[in-house]
Short mmCIF file of C-alpha atoms in Angstrom, two decimals:
data_model
loop_
_atom_site.label_atom_id
_atom_site.label_comp_id
_atom_site.label_asym_id
_atom_site.label_seq_id
_atom_site.Cartn_x
_atom_site.Cartn_y
_atom_site.Cartn_z
CA UNK A 1 170.28 109.43 42.98
CA UNK A 2 172.76 111.24 41.09
CA UNK A 3 176.46 110.11 40.85
CA UNK A 4 177.59 112.41 43.33
CA UNK A 5 174.87 111.44 45.71
CA UNK A 6 175.59 107.94 45.59
CA UNK A 7 179.53 108.50 46.10
CA UNK A 8 178.42 110.38 49.30
CA UNK A 9 176.41 107.73 50.47
CA UNK A 10 178.63 105.10 49.70
CA UNK A 11 181.39 106.86 51.75
CA UNK A 12 178.93 107.02 54.79
CA UNK A 13 178.35 103.28 54.44
CA UNK A 14 181.98 102.55 54.45
CA UNK A 15 182.14 104.36 57.99
CA UNK A 16 179.47 102.22 59.06
CA UNK A 17 180.95 98.97 58.18
CA UNK A 18 181.57 96.13 60.19
CA UNK A 19 184.26 94.46 58.00
CA UNK A 20 183.76 90.65 59.07
CA UNK A 21 185.76 87.45 58.84
CA UNK A 22 184.11 84.49 60.77
CA UNK A 23 184.85 81.83 58.56
CA UNK A 24 185.82 78.38 60.33
CA UNK A 25 189.24 78.29 58.58
CA UNK A 26 190.06 81.99 59.28
CA UNK A 27 193.91 82.43 60.62
CA UNK A 28 195.97 85.21 61.96
CA UNK A 29 197.35 85.87 58.52
CA UNK A 30 193.62 86.03 57.52
CA UNK A 31 193.02 88.80 60.13
CA UNK A 32 195.93 90.75 59.15
CA UNK A 33 194.65 91.14 55.85
CA UNK A 34 191.31 92.19 57.04
CA UNK A 35 193.03 94.78 59.00
CA UNK A 36 194.94 96.03 56.39
CA UNK A 37 191.57 96.25 54.27
CA UNK A 38 189.85 97.80 57.18
CA UNK A 39 192.01 101.12 56.33
CA UNK A 40 190.10 101.72 52.80
CA UNK A 41 191.13 104.50 50.61
CA UNK A 42 188.29 106.33 51.43
CA UNK A 43 188.50 106.13 55.01
CA UNK A 44 188.48 103.50 57.94
CA UNK A 45 185.67 101.37 58.35
CA UNK A 46 183.90 101.25 61.85
CA UNK A 47 185.10 97.55 63.04
CA UNK A 48 186.28 94.57 62.00
CA UNK A 49 184.62 91.44 63.32
CA UNK A 50 186.24 88.48 64.13
CA UNK A 51 186.72 85.32 66.27
CA UNK A 52 187.74 85.89 69.92
CA UNK A 53 191.03 84.30 69.53
CA UNK A 54 192.00 86.84 67.14
CA UNK A 55 190.87 90.01 69.27
CA UNK A 56 194.34 90.76 70.76
CA UNK A 57 196.38 90.35 67.52
CA UNK A 58 193.75 92.44 66.02
CA UNK A 59 193.82 95.22 68.31
CA UNK A 60 197.52 95.42 68.16
CA UNK A 61 197.50 95.64 64.44
CA UNK A 62 194.45 98.10 64.09
CA UNK A 63 194.63 101.99 64.59
CA UNK A 64 192.62 102.66 67.52
CA UNK A 65 189.80 104.65 65.47
CA UNK A 66 188.67 101.27 64.09
CA UNK A 67 186.94 99.25 66.83
CA UNK A 68 187.65 95.55 67.34
CA UNK A 69 184.32 93.62 67.53
CA UNK A 70 184.07 89.86 68.42
CA UNK A 71 181.48 87.41 68.86
CA UNK A 72 180.44 85.14 71.93
CA UNK A 73 177.66 82.34 72.22
CA UNK A 74 178.50 82.18 68.42
CA UNK A 75 176.50 80.94 66.28
CA UNK A 76 174.23 78.56 68.06
CA UNK A 77 173.19 80.80 70.66
CA UNK A 78 173.11 78.39 73.60
CA UNK A 79 172.09 78.75 77.07
CA UNK A 80 175.34 78.10 79.06
CA UNK A 81 175.40 81.68 80.39
CA UNK A 82 178.82 81.00 82.51
CA UNK A 83 180.60 79.98 79.41
CA UNK A 84 179.42 83.07 77.38
CA UNK A 85 180.55 85.14 80.65
CA UNK A 86 184.02 83.34 80.39
CA UNK A 87 184.11 84.32 76.45
CA UNK A 88 183.49 87.64 77.32
CA UNK A 89 185.31 88.75 79.86
CA UNK A 90 188.75 87.21 78.03
CA UNK A 91 187.73 89.24 74.96
CA UNK A 92 187.22 92.56 76.92
CA UNK A 93 190.60 91.56 78.59
CA UNK A 94 192.41 91.32 75.18
CA UNK A 95 191.03 94.55 73.96
CA UNK A 96 187.75 93.82 72.25
CA UNK A 97 185.58 97.36 71.85
CA UNK A 98 182.31 95.61 71.13
CA UNK A 99 180.99 92.20 71.94
CA UNK A 100 178.18 90.50 69.52
CA UNK A 101 176.38 88.05 71.45
CA UNK A 102 173.92 85.68 70.16
CA UNK A 103 171.14 85.35 72.30
CA UNK A 104 169.32 82.12 73.43
CA UNK A 105 166.50 82.41 70.73
CA UNK A 106 165.84 79.05 71.04
CA UNK A 107 164.35 80.02 74.63
CA UNK A 108 162.40 83.05 73.70
CA UNK A 109 158.97 81.41 73.11
CA UNK A 110 158.86 79.39 76.39
CA UNK A 111 161.13 81.55 78.66
CA UNK A 112 161.77 85.32 77.37
CA UNK A 113 162.97 86.10 80.74
CA UNK A 114 165.80 84.09 80.43
CA UNK A 115 167.17 86.06 77.67
CA UNK A 116 166.68 89.23 79.19
CA UNK A 117 168.88 88.03 82.17
CA UNK A 118 171.20 86.73 79.85
CA UNK A 119 171.78 89.74 77.98
CA UNK A 120 171.81 91.66 81.21
CA UNK A 121 174.72 89.43 82.63
CA UNK A 122 176.62 89.48 79.67
CA UNK A 123 176.03 93.41 79.52
CA UNK A 124 177.30 93.58 83.30
CA UNK A 125 180.99 92.11 82.19
CA UNK A 126 181.17 94.10 79.03
CA UNK A 127 182.98 96.79 80.66
CA UNK A 128 183.69 99.66 78.15
CA UNK A 129 182.51 97.37 75.47
CA UNK A 130 179.21 97.79 73.76
CA UNK A 131 177.00 94.92 73.43
CA UNK A 132 175.55 93.89 70.25
CA UNK A 133 173.05 91.32 70.51
CA UNK A 134 172.22 88.72 67.72
CA UNK A 135 168.57 87.98 67.70
CA UNK A 136 169.07 85.45 64.76
CA UNK A 137 165.54 86.82 62.98
CA UNK A 138 165.95 83.88 60.32
CA UNK A 139 165.01 81.45 63.13
CA UNK A 140 162.32 83.05 64.60
CA UNK A 141 160.00 82.98 61.96
CA UNK A 142 157.24 85.24 62.79
CA UNK A 143 156.69 88.98 63.86
CA UNK A 144 155.68 88.09 67.14
CA UNK A 145 158.86 86.01 68.17
CA UNK A 146 161.19 88.59 66.69
CA UNK A 147 159.24 91.45 68.59
CA UNK A 148 159.61 89.47 71.70
CA UNK A 149 163.46 89.04 71.04
CA UNK A 150 163.71 92.71 70.80
CA UNK A 151 161.95 93.33 74.17
CA UNK A 152 164.24 90.90 75.73
CA UNK A 153 167.52 92.19 74.29
CA UNK A 154 166.38 95.97 75.30
CA UNK A 155 165.13 95.25 78.40
CA UNK A 156 168.63 93.57 79.32
CA UNK A 157 170.45 96.76 78.47
CA UNK A 158 171.34 95.80 74.79
CA UNK A 159 173.45 98.48 72.94
CA UNK A 160 172.24 97.11 69.69
CA UNK A 161 169.92 95.02 67.92
CA UNK A 162 171.65 92.74 65.48
CA UNK A 163 169.45 90.81 63.25
CA UNK A 164 171.56 87.55 62.23
CA UNK A 165 174.80 85.66 62.72
CA UNK A 166 175.10 85.17 58.76
CA UNK A 167 175.40 81.37 59.39
CA UNK A 168 171.91 80.33 58.86
CA UNK A 169 169.58 80.18 55.86
CA UNK A 170 167.72 83.28 56.04
CA UNK A 171 169.63 86.17 57.56
CA UNK A 172 168.87 89.81 57.65
CA UNK A 173 165.81 91.26 55.19
CA UNK A 174 164.05 94.44 54.92
CA UNK A 175 161.22 92.92 56.70
CA UNK A 176 163.12 91.76 59.64
CA UNK A 177 165.10 95.06 59.76
CA UNK A 178 161.59 96.94 59.70
CA UNK A 179 160.61 95.39 63.10
CA UNK A 180 163.88 95.92 64.90
CA UNK A 181 164.20 99.42 63.81
CA UNK A 182 160.25 100.09 64.79
CA UNK A 183 161.08 98.62 68.43
CA UNK A 184 164.37 100.93 68.63
CA UNK A 185 162.12 103.85 67.76
CA UNK A 186 159.45 102.83 70.23
CA UNK A 187 162.28 102.83 72.70
CA UNK A 188 163.68 106.05 72.02
CA UNK A 189 165.81 105.50 69.20
CA UNK A 190 169.34 105.53 71.39
CA UNK A 191 170.06 101.79 70.48
CA UNK A 192 172.06 100.86 67.68
CA UNK A 193 171.06 98.46 64.64
CA UNK A 194 173.07 96.37 62.85
CA UNK A 195 171.74 93.96 59.83
CA UNK A 196 174.34 91.30 58.87
CA UNK A 197 174.17 88.62 56.58
CA UNK A 198 172.86 88.70 52.72
CA UNK A 199 174.28 92.44 52.35
CA UNK A 200 175.43 91.98 49.00
CA UNK A 201 175.72 95.18 47.00
CA UNK A 202 175.82 99.24 47.74
CA UNK A 203 172.09 99.03 46.94
CA UNK A 204 171.46 96.73 49.56
CA UNK A 205 173.62 98.36 52.13
CA UNK A 206 172.09 101.88 51.25
CA UNK A 207 168.34 100.35 51.32
CA UNK A 208 168.97 99.47 55.05
CA UNK A 209 170.17 102.82 55.86
CA UNK A 210 167.55 104.63 54.17
CA UNK A 211 165.03 102.20 56.34
CA UNK A 212 166.45 103.53 59.38
CA UNK A 213 166.59 106.85 58.53
CA UNK A 214 162.89 106.77 57.63
CA UNK A 215 161.91 104.88 60.93
CA UNK A 216 164.38 106.61 63.31
CA UNK A 217 165.02 109.68 61.89
CA UNK A 218 167.68 111.21 59.61
CA UNK A 219 170.06 111.79 62.45
CA UNK A 220 169.75 108.39 63.68
CA UNK A 221 172.41 105.97 61.79
CA UNK A 222 175.45 107.59 63.04
CA UNK A 223 178.50 105.26 62.89
CA UNK A 224 177.96 104.95 66.83
CA UNK A 225 174.19 103.77 66.19
CA UNK A 226 174.07 102.12 62.74
CA UNK A 227 176.65 99.32 61.42
CA UNK A 228 176.22 96.90 58.59
CA UNK A 229 177.72 93.24 58.97
CA UNK A 230 179.18 92.49 55.88
CA UNK A 231 182.71 91.80 54.04
CA UNK A 232 183.34 91.43 50.45
CA UNK A 233 180.50 94.06 49.73
CA UNK A 234 183.26 96.61 50.59
CA UNK A 235 184.61 96.43 47.12
CA UNK A 236 181.02 97.43 45.37
CA UNK A 237 180.55 100.23 48.07
CA UNK A 238 184.38 101.37 47.08
CA UNK A 239 183.54 101.42 43.34
CA UNK A 240 180.60 103.36 43.87
CA UNK A 241 182.48 105.93 46.20
CA UNK A 242 185.20 106.23 43.68
CA UNK A 243 183.35 106.14 40.58
CA UNK A 244 184.93 103.43 39.31
CA UNK A 245 183.82 99.95 37.61
CA UNK A 246 181.80 97.83 39.91
CA UNK A 247 182.79 94.47 40.45
CA UNK A 248 180.48 91.56 39.00
CA UNK A 249 179.17 88.74 41.25
CA UNK A 250 177.91 88.78 44.32
CA UNK A 251 179.71 89.81 47.90
CA UNK A 252 178.99 87.01 50.82
CA UNK A 253 178.99 87.93 54.53
#
């Protein structure tokens, strides 16, 4: 790619970024800093993704053009639907625009119907908020299990398929992303896709968007249908967008 094309692609990636802080020691001050960072010199990111306790604060701090995403049933992906329902209703009441639900992935092998019902139940309580289902692909281990997770989430009415929590050893990979995108494509390419965790550079981020374009079509990865779950990768993408020196080291989730 030429520098001009890279800069344009970098700007497009910023508009598709879910800027994330899900650190256990996150504070309100950290969320305030994240909100400020979300308004970049190259335009706003798509959303910030934070713990449920900070949703109300973030919604007050942010421009309405930036979505507030939060996580439920996170990160373990348990099977207590009532507890997850309570989390979801509170988050939506506090102003969440998007709910990132960890499915009960450990139940998939024996009872995929439970996961489908779990997703459907949480979706029914999301109101205006979009439901992004986290499949935790790094814990599913084989292609068949990942496809089963996709089918359960899609059948339950998920608005997005998301690879990972970013809290396990293996998070987003091109191989798992391809499977999710193939299933989205078979379902009509109306459901969104979000790789999360391990996205460290502009090249990583752009690779996922190119994969989405290849499998689901060039017009598929709009900010409404394609997101990147990452945080400090923003510095690298901004450097590419502005043609400035890129930071050294790695960016984390």
